[in-house]
Short mmCIF file of C-alpha atoms in Angstrom, two decimals:
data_model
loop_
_atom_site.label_atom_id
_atom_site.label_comp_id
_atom_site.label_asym_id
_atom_site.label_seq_id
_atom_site.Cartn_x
_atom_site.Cartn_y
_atom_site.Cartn_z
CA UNK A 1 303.80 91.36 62.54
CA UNK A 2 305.03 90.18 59.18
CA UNK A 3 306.36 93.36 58.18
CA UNK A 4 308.26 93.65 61.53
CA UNK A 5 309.65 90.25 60.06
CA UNK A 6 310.68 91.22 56.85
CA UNK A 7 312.79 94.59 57.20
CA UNK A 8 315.97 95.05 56.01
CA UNK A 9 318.89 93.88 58.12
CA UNK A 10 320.81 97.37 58.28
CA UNK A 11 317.45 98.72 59.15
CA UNK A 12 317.89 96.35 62.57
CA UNK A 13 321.21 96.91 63.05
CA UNK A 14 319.87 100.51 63.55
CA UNK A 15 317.07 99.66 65.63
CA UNK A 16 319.55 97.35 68.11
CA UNK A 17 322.06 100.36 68.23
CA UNK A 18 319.62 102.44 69.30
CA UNK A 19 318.57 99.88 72.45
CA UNK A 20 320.50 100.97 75.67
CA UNK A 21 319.04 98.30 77.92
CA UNK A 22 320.61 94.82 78.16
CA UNK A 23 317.40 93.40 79.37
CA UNK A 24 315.50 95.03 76.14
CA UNK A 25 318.53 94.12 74.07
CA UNK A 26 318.02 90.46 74.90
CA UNK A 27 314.20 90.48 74.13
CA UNK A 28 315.05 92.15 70.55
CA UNK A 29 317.42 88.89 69.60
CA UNK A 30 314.22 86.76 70.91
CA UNK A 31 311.54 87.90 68.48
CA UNK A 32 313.56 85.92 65.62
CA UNK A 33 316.52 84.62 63.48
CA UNK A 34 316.40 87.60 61.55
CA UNK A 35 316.43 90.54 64.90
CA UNK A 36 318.82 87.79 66.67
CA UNK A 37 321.26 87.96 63.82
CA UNK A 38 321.65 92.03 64.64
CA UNK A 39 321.33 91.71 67.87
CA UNK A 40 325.12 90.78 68.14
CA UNK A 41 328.01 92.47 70.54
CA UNK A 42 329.02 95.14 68.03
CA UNK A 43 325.90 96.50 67.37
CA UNK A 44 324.99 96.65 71.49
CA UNK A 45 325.67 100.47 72.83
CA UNK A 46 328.02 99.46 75.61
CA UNK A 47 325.93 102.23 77.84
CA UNK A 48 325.94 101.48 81.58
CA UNK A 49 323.63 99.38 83.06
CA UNK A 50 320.68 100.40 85.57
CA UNK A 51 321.01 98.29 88.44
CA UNK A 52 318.90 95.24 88.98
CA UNK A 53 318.14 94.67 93.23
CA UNK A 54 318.19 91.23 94.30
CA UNK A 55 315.52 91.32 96.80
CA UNK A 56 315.79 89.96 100.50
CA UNK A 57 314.50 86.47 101.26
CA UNK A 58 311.31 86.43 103.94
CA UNK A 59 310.79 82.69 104.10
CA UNK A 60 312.80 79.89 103.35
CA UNK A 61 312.60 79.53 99.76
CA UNK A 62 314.85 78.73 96.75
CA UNK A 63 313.23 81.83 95.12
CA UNK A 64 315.00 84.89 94.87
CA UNK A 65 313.52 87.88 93.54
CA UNK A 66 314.69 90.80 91.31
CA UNK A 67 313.76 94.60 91.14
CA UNK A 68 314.40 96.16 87.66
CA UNK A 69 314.72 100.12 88.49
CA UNK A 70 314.44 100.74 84.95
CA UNK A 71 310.80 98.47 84.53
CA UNK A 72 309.94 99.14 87.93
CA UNK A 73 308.99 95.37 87.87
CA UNK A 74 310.00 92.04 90.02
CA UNK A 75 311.79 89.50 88.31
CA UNK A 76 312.05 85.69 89.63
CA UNK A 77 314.50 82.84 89.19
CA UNK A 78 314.58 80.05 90.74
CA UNK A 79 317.94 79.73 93.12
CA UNK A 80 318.45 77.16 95.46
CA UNK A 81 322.18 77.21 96.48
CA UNK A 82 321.29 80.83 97.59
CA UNK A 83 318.68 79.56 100.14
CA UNK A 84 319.21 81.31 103.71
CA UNK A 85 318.63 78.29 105.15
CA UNK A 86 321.67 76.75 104.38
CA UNK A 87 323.84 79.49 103.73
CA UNK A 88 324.19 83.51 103.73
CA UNK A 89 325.01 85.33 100.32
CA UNK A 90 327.65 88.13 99.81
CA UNK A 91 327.97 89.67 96.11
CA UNK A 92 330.82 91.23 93.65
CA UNK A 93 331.52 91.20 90.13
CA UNK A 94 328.31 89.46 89.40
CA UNK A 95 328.50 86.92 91.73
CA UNK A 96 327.63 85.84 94.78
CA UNK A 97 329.90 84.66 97.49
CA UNK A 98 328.12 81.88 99.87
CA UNK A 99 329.01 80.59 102.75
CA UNK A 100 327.30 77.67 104.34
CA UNK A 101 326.29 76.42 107.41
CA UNK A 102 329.02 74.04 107.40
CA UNK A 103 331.55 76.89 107.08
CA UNK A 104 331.73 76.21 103.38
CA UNK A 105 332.44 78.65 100.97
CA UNK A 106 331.62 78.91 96.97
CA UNK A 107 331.42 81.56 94.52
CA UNK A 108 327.82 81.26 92.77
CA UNK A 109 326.67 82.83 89.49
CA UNK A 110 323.01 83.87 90.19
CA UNK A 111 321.84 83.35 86.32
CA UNK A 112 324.07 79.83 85.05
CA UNK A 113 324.12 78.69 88.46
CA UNK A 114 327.81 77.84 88.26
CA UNK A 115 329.60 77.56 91.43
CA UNK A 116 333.17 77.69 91.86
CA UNK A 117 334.78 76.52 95.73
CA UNK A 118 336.59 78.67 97.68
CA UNK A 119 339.06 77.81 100.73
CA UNK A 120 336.81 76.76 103.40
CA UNK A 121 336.74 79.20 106.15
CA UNK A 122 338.72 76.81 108.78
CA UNK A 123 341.77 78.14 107.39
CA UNK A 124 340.99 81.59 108.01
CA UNK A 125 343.75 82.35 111.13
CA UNK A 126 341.01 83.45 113.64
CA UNK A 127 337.96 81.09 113.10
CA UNK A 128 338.00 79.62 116.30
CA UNK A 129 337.19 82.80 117.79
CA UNK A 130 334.21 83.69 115.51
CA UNK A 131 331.01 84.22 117.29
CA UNK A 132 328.34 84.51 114.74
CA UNK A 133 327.03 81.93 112.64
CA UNK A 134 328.39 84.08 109.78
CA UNK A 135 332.40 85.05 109.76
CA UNK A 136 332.58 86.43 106.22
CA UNK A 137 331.13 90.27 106.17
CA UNK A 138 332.09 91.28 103.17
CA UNK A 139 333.65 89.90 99.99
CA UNK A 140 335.50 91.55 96.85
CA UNK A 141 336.82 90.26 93.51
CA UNK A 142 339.59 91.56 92.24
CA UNK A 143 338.23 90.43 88.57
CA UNK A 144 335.74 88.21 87.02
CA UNK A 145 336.49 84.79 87.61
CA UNK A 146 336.88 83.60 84.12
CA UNK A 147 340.23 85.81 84.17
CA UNK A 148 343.75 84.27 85.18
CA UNK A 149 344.42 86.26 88.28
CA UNK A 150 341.12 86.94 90.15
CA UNK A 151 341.81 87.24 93.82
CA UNK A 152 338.74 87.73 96.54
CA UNK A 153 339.54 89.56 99.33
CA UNK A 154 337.02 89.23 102.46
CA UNK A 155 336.28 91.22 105.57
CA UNK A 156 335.70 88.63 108.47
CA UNK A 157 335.66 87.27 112.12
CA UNK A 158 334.16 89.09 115.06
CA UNK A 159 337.53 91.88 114.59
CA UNK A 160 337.10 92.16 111.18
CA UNK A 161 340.13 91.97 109.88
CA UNK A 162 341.31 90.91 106.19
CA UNK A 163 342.25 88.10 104.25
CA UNK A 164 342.71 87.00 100.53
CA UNK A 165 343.04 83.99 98.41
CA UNK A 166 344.25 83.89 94.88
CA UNK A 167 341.13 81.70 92.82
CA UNK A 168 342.36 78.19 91.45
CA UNK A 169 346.23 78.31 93.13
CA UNK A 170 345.58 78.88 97.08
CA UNK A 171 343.62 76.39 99.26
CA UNK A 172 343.68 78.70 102.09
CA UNK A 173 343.23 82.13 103.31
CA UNK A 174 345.90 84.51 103.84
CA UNK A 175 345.11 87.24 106.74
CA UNK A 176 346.58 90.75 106.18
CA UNK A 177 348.37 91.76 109.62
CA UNK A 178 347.59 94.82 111.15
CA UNK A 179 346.89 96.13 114.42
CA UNK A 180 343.92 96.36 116.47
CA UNK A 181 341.40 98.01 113.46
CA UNK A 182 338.32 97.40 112.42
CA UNK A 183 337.75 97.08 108.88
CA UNK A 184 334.35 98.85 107.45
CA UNK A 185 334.95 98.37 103.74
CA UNK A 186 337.26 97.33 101.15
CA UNK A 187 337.48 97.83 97.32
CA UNK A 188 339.52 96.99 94.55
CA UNK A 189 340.36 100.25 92.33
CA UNK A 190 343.22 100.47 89.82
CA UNK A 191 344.90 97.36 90.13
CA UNK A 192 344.92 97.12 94.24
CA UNK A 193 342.85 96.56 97.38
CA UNK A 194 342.04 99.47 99.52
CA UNK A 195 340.23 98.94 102.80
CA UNK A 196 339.14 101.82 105.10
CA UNK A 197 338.98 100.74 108.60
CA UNK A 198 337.24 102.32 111.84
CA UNK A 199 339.72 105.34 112.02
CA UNK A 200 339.19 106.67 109.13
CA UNK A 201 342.09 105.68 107.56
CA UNK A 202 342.60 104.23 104.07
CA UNK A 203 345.17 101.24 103.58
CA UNK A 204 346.93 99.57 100.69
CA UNK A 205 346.77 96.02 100.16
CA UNK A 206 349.28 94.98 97.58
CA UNK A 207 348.68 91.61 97.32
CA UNK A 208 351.39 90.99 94.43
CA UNK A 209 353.90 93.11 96.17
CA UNK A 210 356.49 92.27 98.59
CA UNK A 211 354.66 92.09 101.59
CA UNK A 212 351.33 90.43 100.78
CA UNK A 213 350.38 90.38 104.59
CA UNK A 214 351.24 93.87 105.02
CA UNK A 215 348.34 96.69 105.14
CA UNK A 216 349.78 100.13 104.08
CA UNK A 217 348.14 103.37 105.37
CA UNK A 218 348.12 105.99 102.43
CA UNK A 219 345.44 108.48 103.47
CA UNK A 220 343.44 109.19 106.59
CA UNK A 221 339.81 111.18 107.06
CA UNK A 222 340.62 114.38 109.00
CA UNK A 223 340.24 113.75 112.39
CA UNK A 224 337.33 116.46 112.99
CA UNK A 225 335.09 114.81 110.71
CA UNK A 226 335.15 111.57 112.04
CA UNK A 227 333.23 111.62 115.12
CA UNK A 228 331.14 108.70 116.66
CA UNK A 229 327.88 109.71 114.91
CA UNK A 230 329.55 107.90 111.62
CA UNK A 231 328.15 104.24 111.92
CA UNK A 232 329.86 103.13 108.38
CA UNK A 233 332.53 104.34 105.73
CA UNK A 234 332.50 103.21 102.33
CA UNK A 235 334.74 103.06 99.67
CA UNK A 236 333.31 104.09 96.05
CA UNK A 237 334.95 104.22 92.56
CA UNK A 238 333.01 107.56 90.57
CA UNK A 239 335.01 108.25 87.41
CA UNK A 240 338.26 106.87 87.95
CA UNK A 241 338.19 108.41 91.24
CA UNK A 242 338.32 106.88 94.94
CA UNK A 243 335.67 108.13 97.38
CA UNK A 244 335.07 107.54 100.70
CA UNK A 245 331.80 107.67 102.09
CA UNK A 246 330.10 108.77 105.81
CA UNK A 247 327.23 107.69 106.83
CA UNK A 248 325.62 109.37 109.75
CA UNK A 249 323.03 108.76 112.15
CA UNK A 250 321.73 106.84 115.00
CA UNK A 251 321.50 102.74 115.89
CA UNK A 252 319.26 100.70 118.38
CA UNK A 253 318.17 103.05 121.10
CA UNK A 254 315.95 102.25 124.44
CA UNK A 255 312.19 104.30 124.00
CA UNK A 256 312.95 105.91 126.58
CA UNK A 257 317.50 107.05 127.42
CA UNK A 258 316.28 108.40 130.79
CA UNK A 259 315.68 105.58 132.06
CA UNK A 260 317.17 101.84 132.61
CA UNK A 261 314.70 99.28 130.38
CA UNK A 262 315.53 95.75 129.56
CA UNK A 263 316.10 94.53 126.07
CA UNK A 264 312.43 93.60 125.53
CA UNK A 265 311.44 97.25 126.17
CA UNK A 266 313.90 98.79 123.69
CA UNK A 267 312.94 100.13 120.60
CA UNK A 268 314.43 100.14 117.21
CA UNK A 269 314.59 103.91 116.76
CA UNK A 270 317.39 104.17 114.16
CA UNK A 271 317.98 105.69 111.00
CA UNK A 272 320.61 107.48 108.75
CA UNK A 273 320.88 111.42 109.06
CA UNK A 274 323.41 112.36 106.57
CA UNK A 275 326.13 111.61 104.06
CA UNK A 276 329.40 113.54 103.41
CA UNK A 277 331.37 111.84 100.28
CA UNK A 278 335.70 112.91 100.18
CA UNK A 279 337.62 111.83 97.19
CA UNK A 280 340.84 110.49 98.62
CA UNK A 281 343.82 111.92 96.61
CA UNK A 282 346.07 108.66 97.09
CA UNK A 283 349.85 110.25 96.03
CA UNK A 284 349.71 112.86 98.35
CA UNK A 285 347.50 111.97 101.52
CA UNK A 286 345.06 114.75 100.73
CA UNK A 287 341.08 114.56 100.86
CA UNK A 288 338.80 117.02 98.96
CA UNK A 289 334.80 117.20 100.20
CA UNK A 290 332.69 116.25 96.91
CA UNK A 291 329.17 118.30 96.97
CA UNK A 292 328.02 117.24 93.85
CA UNK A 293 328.35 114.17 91.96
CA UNK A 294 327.23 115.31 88.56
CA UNK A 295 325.48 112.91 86.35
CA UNK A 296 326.34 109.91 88.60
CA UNK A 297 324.62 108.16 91.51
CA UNK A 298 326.04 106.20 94.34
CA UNK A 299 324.96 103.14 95.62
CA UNK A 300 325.92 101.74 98.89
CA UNK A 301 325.41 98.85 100.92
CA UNK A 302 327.78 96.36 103.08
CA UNK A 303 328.49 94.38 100.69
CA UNK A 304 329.91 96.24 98.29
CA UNK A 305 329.27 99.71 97.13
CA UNK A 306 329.85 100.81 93.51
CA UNK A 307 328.72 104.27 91.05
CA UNK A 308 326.12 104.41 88.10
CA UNK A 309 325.78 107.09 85.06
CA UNK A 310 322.37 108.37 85.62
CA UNK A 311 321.55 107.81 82.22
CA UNK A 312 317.83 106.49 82.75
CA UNK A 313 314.97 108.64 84.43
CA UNK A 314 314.72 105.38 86.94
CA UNK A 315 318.39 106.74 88.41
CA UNK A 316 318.44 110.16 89.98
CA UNK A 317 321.71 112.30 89.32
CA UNK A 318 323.75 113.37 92.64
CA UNK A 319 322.12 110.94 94.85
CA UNK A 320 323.10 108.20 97.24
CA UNK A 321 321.00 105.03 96.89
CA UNK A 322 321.31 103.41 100.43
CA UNK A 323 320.63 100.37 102.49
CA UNK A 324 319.97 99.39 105.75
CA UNK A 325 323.30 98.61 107.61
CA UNK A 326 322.55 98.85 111.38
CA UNK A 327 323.33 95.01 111.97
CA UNK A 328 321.48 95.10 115.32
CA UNK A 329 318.33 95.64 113.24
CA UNK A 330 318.17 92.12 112.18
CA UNK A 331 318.03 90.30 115.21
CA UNK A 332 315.08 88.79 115.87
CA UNK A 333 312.03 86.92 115.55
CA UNK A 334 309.20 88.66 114.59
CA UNK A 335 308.25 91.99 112.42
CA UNK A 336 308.49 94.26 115.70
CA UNK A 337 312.23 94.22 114.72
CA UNK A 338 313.87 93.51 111.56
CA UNK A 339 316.08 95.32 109.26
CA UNK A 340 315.02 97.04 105.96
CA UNK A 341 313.40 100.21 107.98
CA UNK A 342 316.66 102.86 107.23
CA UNK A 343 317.01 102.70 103.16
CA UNK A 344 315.99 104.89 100.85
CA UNK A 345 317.80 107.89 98.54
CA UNK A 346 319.55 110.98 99.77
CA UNK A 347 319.76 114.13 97.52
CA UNK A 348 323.44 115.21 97.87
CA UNK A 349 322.33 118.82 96.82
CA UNK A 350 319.61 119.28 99.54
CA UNK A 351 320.20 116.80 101.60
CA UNK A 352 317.09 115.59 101.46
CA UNK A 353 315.45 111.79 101.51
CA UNK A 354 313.30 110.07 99.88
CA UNK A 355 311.79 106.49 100.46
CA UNK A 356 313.03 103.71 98.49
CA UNK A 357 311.31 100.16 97.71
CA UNK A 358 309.73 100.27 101.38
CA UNK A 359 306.56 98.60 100.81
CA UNK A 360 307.15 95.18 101.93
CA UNK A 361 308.22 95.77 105.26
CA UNK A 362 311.08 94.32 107.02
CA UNK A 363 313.58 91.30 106.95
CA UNK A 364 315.57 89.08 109.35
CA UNK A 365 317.82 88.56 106.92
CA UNK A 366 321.15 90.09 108.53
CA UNK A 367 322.74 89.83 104.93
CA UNK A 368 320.59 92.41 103.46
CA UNK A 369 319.63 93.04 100.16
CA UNK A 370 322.28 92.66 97.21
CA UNK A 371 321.85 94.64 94.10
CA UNK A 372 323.10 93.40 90.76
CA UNK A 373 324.06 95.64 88.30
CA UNK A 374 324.87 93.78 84.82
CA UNK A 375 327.39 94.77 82.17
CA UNK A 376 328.04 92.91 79.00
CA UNK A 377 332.06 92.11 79.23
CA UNK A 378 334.19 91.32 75.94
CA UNK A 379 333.04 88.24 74.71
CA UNK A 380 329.29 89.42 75.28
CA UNK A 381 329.03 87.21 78.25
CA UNK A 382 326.86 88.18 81.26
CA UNK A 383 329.06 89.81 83.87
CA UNK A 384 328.01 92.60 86.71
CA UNK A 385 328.75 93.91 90.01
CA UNK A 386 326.83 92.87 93.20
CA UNK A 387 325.94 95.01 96.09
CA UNK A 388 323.93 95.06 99.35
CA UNK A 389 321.64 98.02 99.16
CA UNK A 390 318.02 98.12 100.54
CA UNK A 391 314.23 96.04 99.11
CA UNK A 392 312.84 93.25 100.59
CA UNK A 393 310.34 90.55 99.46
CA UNK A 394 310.33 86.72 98.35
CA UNK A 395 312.47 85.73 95.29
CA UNK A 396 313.02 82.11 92.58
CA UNK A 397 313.59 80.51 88.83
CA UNK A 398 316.95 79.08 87.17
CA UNK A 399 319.44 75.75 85.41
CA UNK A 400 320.33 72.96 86.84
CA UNK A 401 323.87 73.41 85.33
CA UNK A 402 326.35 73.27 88.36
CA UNK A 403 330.36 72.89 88.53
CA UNK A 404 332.60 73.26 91.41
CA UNK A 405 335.97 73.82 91.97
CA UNK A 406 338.80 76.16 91.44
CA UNK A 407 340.08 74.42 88.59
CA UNK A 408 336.78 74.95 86.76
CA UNK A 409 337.46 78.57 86.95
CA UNK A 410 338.35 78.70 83.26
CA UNK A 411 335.14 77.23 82.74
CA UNK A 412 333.77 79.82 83.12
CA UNK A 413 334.92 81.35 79.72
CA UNK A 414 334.17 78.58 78.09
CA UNK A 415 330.39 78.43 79.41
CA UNK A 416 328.11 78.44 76.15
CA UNK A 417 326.71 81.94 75.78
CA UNK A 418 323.41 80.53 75.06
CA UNK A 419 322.61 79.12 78.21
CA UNK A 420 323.55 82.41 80.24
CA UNK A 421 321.40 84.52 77.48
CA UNK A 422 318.81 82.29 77.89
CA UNK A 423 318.47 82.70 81.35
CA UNK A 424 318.35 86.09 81.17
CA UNK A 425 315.65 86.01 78.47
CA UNK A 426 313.76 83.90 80.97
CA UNK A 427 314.25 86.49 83.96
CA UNK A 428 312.75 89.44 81.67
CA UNK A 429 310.00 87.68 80.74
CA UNK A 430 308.70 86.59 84.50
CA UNK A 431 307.52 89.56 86.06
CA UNK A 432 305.58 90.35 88.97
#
């Protein structure tokens, strides 16, 4: 071990270059002053991330648990303000978006624990007509929210529709008018929101623009290949391009369609059949089928959806990592229903599927299963993208450092790197 000590410092800058895991990179700067003193931001090799799954919570519990693809190991931190008991948990750009029984909403940063507040959902134009004790389905940032301009743009009500606030200057939600359409997903992608809604069509939301309130059609799936066995479109960035995703297949079903059965006799006999993935050519209106992704793997869930260089043998190339997004799935009381059953990962090429993180069953939990995929961002801060994609199991660990507020939004910068490295060190040490 002393001779691990004692070696030359541009013989560890070599050693840290050659480290293309964050969570590896983090453990090198731990061993001691002399491998933390080249295990700085210049000398990390920027490669993507593999995605880390933030696990589904079973009980109430303020422990949330993380699946590292690339370990193949469960990771726990402690994270009480992301307890389903008092409040559901969307994700993007690395953090998660709660909102709380009492219709509160906050931006929360799964590893420092920082919160940030966001307008509370009263001002949203069509709360009173919300039936579910969740109105936000989905929720994008526009940036991180240490930058001057991040804006979040949500899917949400019983129609949802859109709306947007600008972090630390509005103290209420704006809804994008449109007419009667569903929204399925939404994404921000060079510099603008795009939302796809149940037609297929793809729509502009230039929030800076003119018309802030005003949702722009600029490209629409062809109408024979959307038919009513898509249950969900999603909208992907893959190298600088757009995508738009199809998911095919069935929902809840009665055991029996020949006959008339009540709800208690109905079984939940759904699942995904296929994909078919379009890049949307934006200046022109045009779509183009994509059958092969190359070296890159989607991931998709309804939360947000997002693309990964298969650059670890824990990623496979040309496949669609998927989770379980028949809503219906989740309600209910005991393990004879639950969501968590459809996920798994579908071979573009073949078309083939293959089981995914299965083993523990399913989940009431109607939010579904977030995955985090960190990135290291300028100033060698912790940043990432969240999204809901399939796992479930029991989760925990974590700070007690807390702020709220829009105002504290450049607090964020500001935050003390050690305290967010830390906590990462802490995560890769617990496993499971």
């Amino acid at each position: 071990m002393g001779i691990m000590l004692d070696l030359p410092h541009d013989l560890l800058v070599y050693i840290a270059e050659k480290v293309d895991l964050f969570e590896d990179f983090v453990a090198l700067g731990g061993v001691c002053k002399a491998w933390r003193s080249a295990a700085t931001e210049e000398n990390f090799s920027r490669r993507p991330q593999i995605p880390w799954l933030m696990l589904a919570q079973r009980e109430d519990s303020d422990v949330r648990g993380f699946y590292s693809l690339s370990k193949g190991m469960i990771r726990t931190v402690t994270l009480p303000e992301a307890n389903e008991k008092r409040c559901r948990c969307l994700a993007s750009e690395g953090w998660l978006i709660t909102a709380e029984s009492d219709w509160s909403m906050n931006l929360l940063h799964p590893l420092s624990r920082l919160q940030i507040t966001l307008p509370h959902t009263s001002t949203l134009k069509d709360h009173d007509s919300v039936i579910y004790d969740l109105c936000i389905w989905k929720a994008v940032l526009s940036s991180s929210p240490s930058s001057s301009d991040c804006t979040v743009m949500i899917i949400q009500g019983c129609l949802l529709k859109l709306a947007f606030c600008k972090l630390g200057i509005d103290n209420a939600w704006t809804t994008i008018e449109t007419k009667l359409s569903m929204y399925f997903d939404v994404i921000h992608f060079n510099g603008n929101f795009y939302a796809v809604d149940g037609h297929g069509r793809v729509l502009l939301c230039d929030v800076e623009g003119a018309n802030p309130t005003i949702a722009e059609v600029v490209a629409k799936l062809p109408s024979e290949l959307h038919t009513r066995t898509i249950e969900k479109l999603y909208l992907v960035e893959s190298s600088g391009k757009l995508l738009v995703v199809s998911r095919k297949g069935v929902c809840v079903r009665p055991v029996d369609e020949t006959r008339d059965v009540d709800e208690d006799d109905c079984e939940l006999t759904y699942g995904t059949t296929s994909f078919q993935v379009f890049e949307v050519d934006l200046s022109n209106d045009g779509w183009t089928e994509v059958k092969n992704l190359g070296n890159r793997a989607l991931f998709l869930g309804h939360n947000s959806s997002f693309s990964v260089e298969a650059s670890h043998e824990s990623v496979k190339a040309n496949c669609i990592y998927f989770a379980d997004d028949c809503l219906e799935s989740y309600y209910g009381e005991d393990d004879s229903v639950g969501g968590g059953k459809d996920m798994g990962i579908y071979n573009l090429r073949d078309g083939s599927f293959t089981p995914h993180f299965t083993e523990n069953g399913t989940t009431n939990d109607i939010m579904g299963h977030p995955l985090l995929d960190y990135v290291v961002d300028e100033k060698f801060r912790i940043d990432g993208n969240l999204v809901d994609i399939g796992g479930t199991g029991d989760a925990h660990g974590g700070h007690d450092h807390h702020q709220r507020g829009s105002e504290d939004a450049q607090n964020v910068q500001e935050q003390p790197i050690s305290s967010v490295e830390q906590s990462v060190a802490d995560l890769i040490t617990q496993e499971v």
